mmCIF file of C-alpha atoms (C1' of nucleotides) in Angstrom:
data_model
loop_
_atom_site.group_PDB
_atom_site.id
_atom_site.type_symbol
_atom_site.label_atom_id
_atom_site.label_comp_id
_atom_site.label_asym_id
_atom_site.label_seq_id
_atom_site.Cartn_x
_atom_site.Cartn_y
_atom_site.Cartn_z
ATOM 1 C CA MET A 3 3.010 -24.358 -23.145
ATOM 2 C CA LEU A 4 2.195 -23.480 -19.572
ATOM 3 C CA THR A 5 -1.126 -22.570 -18.029
ATOM 4 C CA ILE A 6 -1.271 -19.541 -15.821
ATOM 5 C CA GLY A 7 -1.484 -21.753 -12.746
ATOM 6 C CA THR A 8 1.679 -23.647 -13.640
ATOM 7 C CA LEU A 9 3.502 -20.423 -14.363
ATOM 8 C CA GLY A 10 2.373 -19.164 -10.981
ATOM 9 C CA LYS A 11 3.684 -22.223 -9.213
ATOM 10 C CA LYS A 12 7.030 -22.095 -10.988
ATOM 11 C CA THR A 13 7.611 -18.486 -10.016
ATOM 12 C CA GLY A 14 5.820 -18.311 -6.684
ATOM 13 C CA THR A 15 3.252 -15.866 -8.017
ATOM 14 C CA LYS A 16 -0.487 -15.932 -7.498
ATOM 15 C CA VAL A 17 -2.615 -16.254 -10.602
ATOM 16 C CA GLN A 18 -4.371 -12.993 -9.842
ATOM 17 C CA THR A 19 -1.038 -11.255 -9.610
ATOM 18 C CA ILE A 20 0.049 -12.487 -13.036
ATOM 19 C CA ARG A 21 -3.168 -11.175 -14.543
ATOM 20 C CA TYR A 22 -2.580 -7.927 -12.691
ATOM 21 C CA TYR A 23 0.917 -7.621 -14.187
ATOM 22 C CA GLU A 24 -0.601 -8.160 -17.606
ATOM 23 C CA GLN A 25 -3.220 -5.520 -16.941
ATOM 24 C CA ILE A 26 -0.631 -2.896 -16.049
ATOM 25 C CA GLY A 27 1.502 -3.853 -19.032
ATOM 26 C CA LEU A 28 4.383 -5.444 -17.133
ATOM 27 C CA MET A 29 3.698 -8.835 -18.653
ATOM 28 C CA PRO A 30 2.747 -9.144 -22.335
ATOM 29 C CA GLU A 31 -0.612 -10.425 -23.469
ATOM 30 C CA PRO A 32 0.005 -14.124 -23.970
ATOM 31 C CA GLY A 33 -1.449 -16.453 -26.551
ATOM 32 C CA ARG A 34 -4.798 -18.032 -25.829
ATOM 33 C CA THR A 35 -6.426 -21.381 -26.438
ATOM 34 C CA GLU A 36 -9.571 -21.669 -28.544
ATOM 35 C CA GLY A 37 -11.520 -21.411 -25.327
ATOM 36 C CA GLY A 38 -9.727 -18.227 -24.293
ATOM 37 C CA GLN A 39 -7.318 -19.523 -21.665
ATOM 38 C CA ARG A 40 -3.836 -18.036 -21.416
ATOM 39 C CA ARG A 41 -0.843 -20.106 -22.472
ATOM 40 C CA TYR A 42 2.752 -19.142 -21.739
ATOM 41 C CA GLY A 43 6.161 -20.035 -23.137
ATOM 42 C CA HIS A 44 9.743 -19.760 -21.902
ATOM 43 C CA ALA A 45 10.120 -16.058 -22.599
ATOM 44 C CA GLU A 46 7.216 -15.248 -20.329
ATOM 45 C CA LEU A 47 8.496 -17.561 -17.635
ATOM 46 C CA ASP A 48 11.858 -15.792 -17.683
ATOM 47 C CA ARG A 49 10.270 -12.379 -17.643
ATOM 48 C CA LEU A 50 8.056 -13.210 -14.704
ATOM 49 C CA ALA A 51 10.967 -14.755 -12.819
ATOM 50 C CA PHE A 52 12.909 -11.545 -13.399
ATOM 51 C CA ILE A 53 10.020 -9.461 -12.104
ATOM 52 C CA ARG A 54 9.597 -11.579 -8.997
ATOM 53 C CA HIS A 55 13.269 -11.578 -8.232
ATOM 54 C CA ALA A 56 13.392 -7.828 -8.536
ATOM 55 C CA ARG A 57 10.313 -7.500 -6.326
ATOM 56 C CA GLN A 58 12.031 -9.637 -3.704
ATOM 57 C CA LEU A 59 14.883 -7.164 -3.822
ATOM 58 C CA GLY A 60 12.407 -4.411 -3.096
ATOM 59 C CA PHE A 61 12.335 -2.759 -6.537
ATOM 60 C CA SER A 62 9.083 -0.951 -7.281
ATOM 61 C CA LEU A 63 7.031 -2.002 -10.282
ATOM 62 C CA GLU A 64 8.059 1.242 -11.955
ATOM 63 C CA ALA A 65 11.743 0.514 -11.432
ATOM 64 C CA ILE A 66 11.200 -2.993 -12.746
ATOM 65 C CA ARG A 67 9.531 -1.571 -15.807
ATOM 66 C CA GLU A 68 12.652 0.502 -16.456
ATOM 67 C CA LEU A 69 14.917 -2.481 -15.937
ATOM 68 C CA LEU A 70 12.861 -4.576 -18.343
ATOM 69 C CA ASP A 71 12.991 -1.829 -20.954
ATOM 70 C CA LEU A 72 16.760 -1.727 -20.596
ATOM 71 C CA SER A 73 17.081 -5.441 -20.821
ATOM 72 C CA ASP A 74 14.923 -5.511 -23.958
ATOM 73 C CA ASP A 75 17.433 -3.257 -25.665
ATOM 74 C CA PRO A 76 20.948 -4.707 -25.455
ATOM 75 C CA ASP A 77 22.632 -1.599 -26.872
ATOM 76 C CA ARG A 78 21.703 0.791 -24.112
ATOM 77 C CA PRO A 79 24.446 1.530 -21.641
ATOM 78 C CA CYS A 80 24.750 -0.540 -18.537
ATOM 79 C CA HIS A 81 25.077 2.425 -16.197
ATOM 80 C CA GLU A 82 21.360 3.090 -16.511
ATOM 81 C CA ALA A 83 20.600 -0.248 -14.946
ATOM 82 C CA ASP A 84 23.380 0.298 -12.498
ATOM 83 C CA SER A 85 22.006 3.625 -11.360
ATOM 84 C CA ILE A 86 18.553 2.121 -10.812
ATOM 85 C CA ALA A 87 20.155 -0.513 -8.636
ATOM 86 C CA ARG A 88 22.190 2.084 -6.752
ATOM 87 C CA ARG A 89 19.082 4.146 -6.169
ATOM 88 C CA GLN A 90 17.415 1.046 -4.785
ATOM 89 C CA LEU A 91 20.383 0.299 -2.565
ATOM 90 C CA LYS A 92 20.297 3.818 -1.192
ATOM 91 C CA GLN A 93 16.602 3.546 -0.412
ATOM 92 C CA ILE A 94 17.140 0.293 1.394
ATOM 93 C CA GLU A 95 19.981 1.706 3.420
ATOM 94 C CA GLN A 96 17.814 4.633 4.425
ATOM 95 C CA ARG A 97 15.039 2.306 5.482
ATOM 96 C CA ILE A 98 17.442 0.234 7.537
ATOM 97 C CA ALA A 99 18.801 3.308 9.293
ATOM 98 C CA ARG A 100 15.303 4.490 10.025
ATOM 99 C CA LEU A 101 14.179 1.121 11.338
ATOM 100 C CA GLU A 102 17.250 0.842 13.540
ATOM 101 C CA ALA A 103 16.396 4.150 15.167
ATOM 102 C CA LEU A 104 12.868 2.899 15.765
ATOM 103 C CA ARG A 105 14.180 -0.328 17.195
ATOM 104 C CA THR A 106 16.250 1.588 19.697
ATOM 105 C CA GLU A 107 13.299 3.636 20.838
ATOM 106 C CA LEU A 108 10.995 0.628 21.025
ATOM 107 C CA LYS A 109 13.519 -1.375 23.001
ATOM 108 C CA ARG A 110 13.776 1.394 25.511
ATOM 109 C CA MET A 111 9.989 1.458 25.851
ATOM 110 C CA VAL A 112 9.664 -2.257 26.263
ATOM 111 C CA HIS A 113 12.529 -2.844 28.650
ATOM 112 C CA GLU A 114 11.381 -0.273 31.089
ATOM 113 C CA CYS A 115 7.833 -1.570 31.454
ATOM 114 C CA SER A 116 7.102 -1.868 35.145
ATOM 115 C CA GLY A 117 4.116 -4.224 35.019
ATOM 116 C CA GLY A 118 1.583 -2.015 36.776
ATOM 117 C CA ASN A 119 -1.480 -0.721 35.014
ATOM 118 C CA THR A 120 -1.897 1.703 32.200
ATOM 119 C CA SER A 121 -2.070 4.767 34.380
ATOM 120 C CA ASP A 122 1.685 4.522 34.838
ATOM 121 C CA CYS A 123 2.628 2.574 31.748
ATOM 122 C CA LEU A 124 5.886 3.671 30.228
ATOM 123 C CA VAL A 125 4.941 2.493 26.793
ATOM 124 C CA LEU A 126 2.002 4.852 26.729
ATOM 125 C CA GLU A 127 3.961 7.575 28.410
ATOM 126 C CA VAL A 128 6.729 7.480 25.859
ATOM 127 C CA LEU A 129 4.164 7.737 23.105
ATOM 128 C CA ARG A 130 2.514 10.675 24.829
ATOM 129 C CA ASP A 131 5.790 12.384 25.490
ATOM 130 C CA HIS A 132 6.790 14.789 22.811
ATOM 131 C CA SER A 133 10.142 15.908 24.073
ATOM 132 C CA GLU A 134 12.029 12.758 23.129
ATOM 133 C CA CYS A 135 10.251 12.485 19.847
ATOM 134 C CA LEU A 136 12.160 12.304 16.591
ATOM 135 C CA THR A 137 10.421 15.513 15.534
ATOM 136 C CA ASP A 138 11.148 14.717 11.941
ATOM 137 C CA HIS A 139 7.711 15.244 10.602
ATOM 138 C CA GLU A 140 8.459 14.435 7.001
ATOM 139 C CA ASP A 141 9.294 10.827 6.685
ATOM 140 C CA ILE A 142 6.818 8.562 8.322
ATOM 141 C CA GLY A 143 6.730 6.072 5.474
ATOM 142 C CA ALA A 144 8.043 2.508 5.568
ATOM 143 C CA MET B 8 -9.187 26.816 19.970
ATOM 144 C CA LEU B 9 -7.199 25.603 17.003
ATOM 145 C CA THR B 10 -8.180 25.362 13.385
ATOM 146 C CA ILE B 11 -7.462 22.131 11.573
ATOM 147 C CA GLY B 12 -4.605 23.788 9.705
ATOM 148 C CA THR B 13 -2.910 24.927 12.907
ATOM 149 C CA LEU B 14 -3.337 21.495 14.445
ATOM 150 C CA GLY B 15 -1.778 20.040 11.331
ATOM 151 C CA LYS B 16 1.214 22.327 11.561
ATOM 152 C CA LYS B 17 1.769 21.630 15.261
ATOM 153 C CA THR B 18 1.789 17.888 14.717
ATOM 154 C CA GLY B 19 3.242 17.621 11.239
ATOM 155 C CA THR B 20 0.040 16.189 9.824
ATOM 156 C CA LYS B 21 -1.714 17.116 6.614
ATOM 157 C CA VAL B 22 -5.205 18.494 6.939
ATOM 158 C CA GLN B 23 -6.595 15.714 4.766
ATOM 159 C CA THR B 24 -4.995 13.159 7.028
ATOM 160 C CA ILE B 25 -6.612 14.600 10.144
ATOM 161 C CA ARG B 26 -10.000 14.427 8.470
ATOM 162 C CA TYR B 27 -9.183 10.882 7.419
ATOM 163 C CA TYR B 28 -8.376 9.932 11.032
ATOM 164 C CA GLU B 29 -11.707 11.407 12.064
ATOM 165 C CA GLN B 30 -13.483 9.451 9.364
ATOM 166 C CA ILE B 31 -12.050 6.139 10.529
ATOM 167 C CA GLY B 32 -12.810 6.982 14.150
ATOM 168 C CA LEU B 33 -9.255 7.459 15.356
ATOM 169 C CA MET B 34 -9.826 11.125 16.114
ATOM 170 C CA PRO B 35 -13.098 12.264 17.712
ATOM 171 C CA GLU B 36 -15.542 14.549 15.966
ATOM 172 C CA PRO B 37 -14.489 17.995 17.113
ATOM 173 C CA GLY B 38 -16.624 21.033 17.865
ATOM 174 C CA ARG B 39 -17.543 23.300 14.977
ATOM 175 C CA THR B 40 -17.983 27.002 14.421
ATOM 176 C CA GLU B 41 -21.328 28.433 13.348
ATOM 177 C CA GLY B 42 -20.104 28.156 9.799
ATOM 178 C CA GLY B 43 -19.195 24.486 10.186
ATOM 179 C CA GLN B 44 -15.413 24.690 10.543
ATOM 180 C CA ARG B 45 -13.641 22.302 12.946
ATOM 181 C CA ARG B 46 -12.121 23.682 16.139
ATOM 182 C CA TYR B 47 -9.747 21.688 18.343
ATOM 183 C CA GLY B 48 -8.600 21.893 21.963
ATOM 184 C CA HIS B 49 -5.672 20.479 23.934
ATOM 185 C CA ALA B 50 -7.060 16.983 24.291
ATOM 186 C CA GLU B 51 -7.235 16.584 20.541
ATOM 187 C CA LEU B 52 -3.766 18.011 20.086
ATOM 188 C CA ASP B 53 -2.363 15.475 22.538
ATOM 189 C CA ARG B 54 -4.251 12.632 20.945
ATOM 190 C CA LEU B 55 -3.052 13.503 17.471
ATOM 191 C CA ALA B 56 0.519 13.909 18.695
ATOM 192 C CA PHE B 57 0.271 10.447 20.246
ATOM 193 C CA ILE B 58 -1.020 8.991 16.984
ATOM 194 C CA ARG B 59 1.719 10.611 14.925
ATOM 195 C CA HIS B 60 4.435 9.557 17.296
ATOM 196 C CA ALA B 61 3.179 5.982 17.220
ATOM 197 C CA ARG B 62 3.006 6.111 13.405
ATOM 198 C CA GLN B 63 6.611 7.282 13.319
ATOM 199 C CA LEU B 64 7.461 4.202 15.349
ATOM 200 C CA GLY B 65 5.776 2.107 12.697
ATOM 201 C CA PHE B 66 2.649 1.096 14.615
ATOM 202 C CA SER B 67 -0.324 0.334 12.401
ATOM 203 C CA LEU B 68 -3.480 2.368 12.794
ATOM 204 C CA GLU B 69 -5.111 -0.707 14.303
ATOM 205 C CA ALA B 70 -2.364 -1.046 16.902
ATOM 206 C CA ILE B 71 -2.688 2.646 17.650
ATOM 207 C CA ARG B 72 -6.385 2.220 18.136
ATOM 208 C CA GLU B 73 -5.665 -0.453 20.739
ATOM 209 C CA LEU B 74 -3.104 1.713 22.468
ATOM 210 C CA LEU B 75 -5.522 4.626 22.597
ATOM 211 C CA ASP B 76 -8.230 2.398 24.056
ATOM 212 C CA LEU B 77 -5.789 1.271 26.731
ATOM 213 C CA SER B 78 -4.704 4.750 27.502
ATOM 214 C CA ASP B 79 -8.339 5.884 27.810
ATOM 215 C CA ASP B 80 -8.840 3.348 30.585
ATOM 216 C CA PRO B 81 -6.222 3.789 33.327
ATOM 217 C CA ASP B 82 -7.216 0.605 35.194
ATOM 218 C CA ARG B 83 -6.303 -1.858 32.491
ATOM 219 C CA PRO B 84 -3.064 -3.708 32.969
ATOM 220 C CA CYS B 85 0.097 -2.329 31.494
ATOM 221 C CA HIS B 86 1.210 -5.595 29.962
ATOM 222 C CA GLU B 87 -1.370 -5.204 27.195
ATOM 223 C CA ALA B 88 0.352 -2.072 25.994
ATOM 224 C CA ASP B 89 3.679 -3.722 26.563
ATOM 225 C CA SER B 90 2.799 -6.706 24.407
ATOM 226 C CA ILE B 91 1.646 -4.453 21.585
ATOM 227 C CA ALA B 92 4.988 -2.710 21.735
ATOM 228 C CA ARG B 93 6.875 -6.006 21.835
ATOM 229 C CA ARG B 94 4.948 -7.248 18.820
ATOM 230 C CA GLN B 95 5.902 -4.062 17.026
ATOM 231 C CA LEU B 96 9.525 -4.480 18.009
ATOM 232 C CA LYS B 97 9.554 -8.009 16.669
ATOM 233 C CA GLN B 98 8.084 -6.867 13.349
ATOM 234 C CA ILE B 99 10.682 -4.163 13.027
ATOM 235 C CA GLU B 100 13.498 -6.573 13.763
ATOM 236 C CA GLN B 101 12.202 -8.894 11.074
ATOM 237 C CA ARG B 102 12.064 -6.070 8.581
ATOM 238 C CA ILE B 103 15.595 -5.041 9.412
ATOM 239 C CA ALA B 104 16.880 -8.581 8.934
ATOM 240 C CA ARG B 105 15.107 -8.844 5.608
ATOM 241 C CA LEU B 106 16.406 -5.508 4.391
ATOM 242 C CA GLU B 107 19.940 -6.362 5.411
ATOM 243 C CA ALA B 108 19.798 -9.482 3.268
ATOM 244 C CA LEU B 109 18.582 -7.381 0.354
ATOM 245 C CA ARG B 110 21.313 -4.851 0.930
ATOM 246 C CA THR B 111 23.929 -7.563 0.693
ATOM 247 C CA GLU B 112 22.586 -8.820 -2.598
ATOM 248 C CA LEU B 113 22.186 -5.337 -4.042
ATOM 249 C CA LYS B 114 25.705 -4.369 -3.030
ATOM 250 C CA ARG B 115 27.044 -7.370 -4.822
ATOM 251 C CA MET B 116 25.137 -6.393 -7.962
ATOM 252 C CA VAL B 117 26.228 -2.815 -7.919
ATOM 253 C CA HIS B 118 29.873 -3.329 -7.139
ATOM 254 C CA GLU B 119 30.410 -5.704 -9.955
ATOM 255 C CA CYS B 120 28.989 -3.486 -12.680
ATOM 256 C CA SER B 121 31.515 -3.357 -15.469
ATOM 257 C CA GLY B 122 30.321 -0.265 -17.312
ATOM 258 C CA GLY B 123 29.645 -1.856 -20.693
ATOM 259 C CA ASN B 124 26.173 -1.976 -22.172
ATOM 260 C CA THR B 125 23.114 -3.869 -21.104
ATOM 261 C CA SER B 126 23.907 -6.965 -23.101
ATOM 262 C CA ASP B 127 26.484 -7.866 -20.486
ATOM 263 C CA CYS B 128 25.178 -5.932 -17.523
ATOM 264 C CA LEU B 129 25.620 -7.749 -14.255
ATOM 265 C CA VAL B 130 22.694 -6.009 -12.619
ATOM 266 C CA LEU B 131 20.358 -7.407 -15.212
ATOM 267 C CA GLU B 132 22.084 -10.738 -15.194
ATOM 268 C CA VAL B 133 21.733 -11.171 -11.465
ATOM 269 C CA LEU B 134 18.058 -10.392 -11.751
ATOM 270 C CA ARG B 135 17.673 -12.891 -14.559
ATOM 271 C CA ASP B 136 19.614 -15.541 -12.743
ATOM 272 C CA HIS B 137 17.498 -17.826 -10.690
ATOM 273 C CA SER B 138 20.121 -19.983 -9.094
ATOM 274 C CA GLU B 139 21.316 -17.432 -6.561
ATOM 275 C CA CYS B 140 17.808 -16.284 -5.835
ATOM 276 C CA LEU B 141 16.421 -16.313 -2.317
ATOM 277 C CA THR B 142 13.816 -18.817 -3.512
ATOM 278 C CA ASP B 143 11.632 -17.932 -0.581
ATOM 279 C CA HIS B 144 8.525 -17.217 -2.524
ATOM 280 C CA GLU B 145 6.336 -16.325 0.426
ATOM 281 C CA ASP B 146 7.555 -13.111 1.915
ATOM 282 C CA ILE B 147 7.946 -10.401 -0.598
ATOM 283 C CA GLY B 148 6.306 -7.754 1.549
ATOM 284 C CA ALA B 149 8.013 -4.719 3.066
ATOM 285 C "C1'" DC C 16 -18.513 -40.110 -25.800
ATOM 286 C "C1'" DT C 17 -19.782 -38.226 -21.460
ATOM 287 C "C1'" DT C 18 -19.137 -36.617 -17.120
ATOM 288 C "C1'" DT C 19 -16.781 -34.712 -13.349
ATOM 289 C "C1'" DG C 20 -14.121 -31.334 -11.073
ATOM 290 C "C1'" DA C 21 -10.120 -28.533 -10.876
ATOM 291 C "C1'" DA C 22 -8.583 -24.768 -13.030
ATOM 292 C "C1'" DC C 23 -9.616 -21.100 -15.892
ATOM 293 C "C1'" DC C 24 -12.264 -16.611 -17.395
ATOM 294 C "C1'" DT C 25 -14.006 -11.486 -16.493
ATOM 295 C "C1'" DC C 26 -15.507 -8.090 -13.490
ATOM 296 C "C1'" DT C 27 -15.937 -5.543 -9.386
ATOM 297 C "C1'" DA C 28 -14.522 -4.282 -4.914
ATOM 298 C "C1'" DG C 29 -11.450 -4.240 -1.062
ATOM 299 C "C1'" DC C 30 -7.036 -3.750 1.977
ATOM 300 C "C1'" DA C 31 -3.510 0.104 4.302
ATOM 301 C "C1'" DG C 32 -2.721 4.708 4.807
ATOM 302 C "C1'" DG C 33 -3.242 8.126 3.002
ATOM 303 C "C1'" DT C 34 -3.094 12.125 -1.174
ATOM 304 C "C1'" DA C 35 -5.164 15.184 -4.745
ATOM 305 C "C1'" DG C 36 -8.500 17.938 -6.823
ATOM 306 C "C1'" DA C 37 -13.120 19.947 -7.965
ATOM 307 C "C1'" DG C 38 -16.332 23.111 -6.644
ATOM 308 C "C1'" DG C 39 -17.883 25.914 -3.231
ATOM 309 C "C1'" DG C 40 -18.336 28.345 1.641
ATOM 310 C "C1'" DT C 41 -16.134 30.945 5.834
ATOM 311 C "C1'" DG C 42 -13.375 34.073 8.704
ATOM 312 C "C1'" DT C 43 -10.657 37.830 9.448
ATOM 313 C "C1'" DA C 44 -7.651 41.642 8.502
ATOM 314 C "C1'" DC C 45 -7.211 45.777 6.175
ATOM 315 C "C1'" DG D 5 -16.735 45.656 2.259
ATOM 316 C "C1'" DT D 6 -13.841 43.081 -0.084
ATOM 317 C "C1'" DA D 7 -9.838 40.288 -0.697
ATOM 318 C "C1'" DC D 8 -7.931 35.938 -0.006
ATOM 319 C "C1'" DA D 9 -6.225 32.372 2.815
ATOM 320 C "C1'" DC D 10 -8.241 28.876 4.744
ATOM 321 C "C1'" DC D 11 -12.023 25.729 5.437
ATOM 322 C "C1'" DC D 12 -15.885 22.442 3.808
ATOM 323 C "C1'" DT D 13 -17.630 17.862 1.368
ATOM 324 C "C1'" DC D 14 -17.190 14.521 -2.032
ATOM 325 C "C1'" DT D 15 -15.062 11.592 -5.129
ATOM 326 C "C1'" DA D 16 -11.318 9.434 -7.124
ATOM 327 C "C1'" DC D 17 -6.566 8.029 -7.122
ATOM 328 C "C1'" DC D 18 -1.991 5.870 -5.474
ATOM 329 C "C1'" DT D 19 0.918 0.947 -4.743
ATOM 330 C "C1'" DG D 20 0.744 -3.835 -5.111
ATOM 331 C "C1'" DC D 21 -1.791 -6.762 -4.868
ATOM 332 C "C1'" DT D 22 -5.992 -10.053 -2.999
ATOM 333 C "C1'" DA D 23 -10.769 -11.939 -2.724
ATOM 334 C "C1'" DG D 24 -15.095 -13.219 -4.382
ATOM 335 C "C1'" DA D 25 -19.120 -13.729 -7.556
ATOM 336 C "C1'" DG D 26 -20.762 -15.966 -11.312
ATOM 337 C "C1'" DG D 27 -19.749 -18.418 -15.240
ATOM 338 C "C1'" DT D 28 -16.710 -21.343 -18.814
ATOM 339 C "C1'" DT D 29 -13.074 -24.654 -20.338
ATOM 340 C "C1'" DC D 30 -9.878 -28.442 -20.172
ATOM 341 C "C1'" DA D 31 -8.149 -32.985 -19.364
ATOM 342 C "C1'" DA D 32 -8.573 -37.217 -17.486
ATOM 343 C "C1'" DA D 33 -11.384 -41.151 -15.920
ATOM 344 C "C1'" DG D 34 -15.171 -44.174 -16.783
#
DNA sequence: CTTTGAACCTCTAGCAGGTAGAGGGTGTAC
DNA sequence: GTACACCCTCTACCTGCTAGAGGTTCAAAG
């Protein structure tokens, strides 16, 4: 039987985060000692490890919830899990593409800096300049 | 004189967001009509365009605040703006590297999916499997 | 058995960067 | 002069945690 702190150490999760996962129903309510402290077994350790691994891969908590539901029911078809993973892959590829475009623009800004003062700073000028802007107003997110 | 809605359309910003920027002191308090409605001029349009462009490049609101302070004072040295931009570039490069590692792992998961049901789903198995995990517990962030 | 002290408990509030909705007032065009 | 799109404030919500206050429990050492 593991305390919450030990479970946290084993999975690289803060104690507060584990309690948070419990609160939102991602982790089950564990058994308690007489005094009311949480105690965990192997099943919980595995579940939390799964969650953390998926988080490291960038899955949202909602996607992880779906994956856990699937994995709790061994008869459901695999393609559901597969399509969640594909969706995730697509998102990540979009983010990479977006960030690469930003990198290009930032590199241009930085390399051309002349070293004077802000009145003729290219960094600021590029930001002020609308004409070279991406003009894609929709997706500003990460 | 522009209404807040027009300003929003011209810059691709939601009305609520403009008011939010005002609230946190990123946009100035504009003039008002008799009836209390906000009215904006060119200076505000330029400032908001600057903010949105910087946001599209991934700068945080705090970084943007610094950049705006710099740009309000034309005598300050350019290298301050330059170093903010370089910092931003470094962050973006880190994010790209991280996402590329995730993409590799996700691709592996997805390509190997056999099409059975979840009891032998590779997606779920990879997530359950700790041994191939990145084991870097620290950086789970974006 | 008692005492220490680290680890646990609940609860509330906060972070970024907004978004949504309730409930009501304004501005302008017909 | 009235429709109705737009504006106003205020509060609460979103994701994914994190921090702190104020108090309790557990396990080991004496």
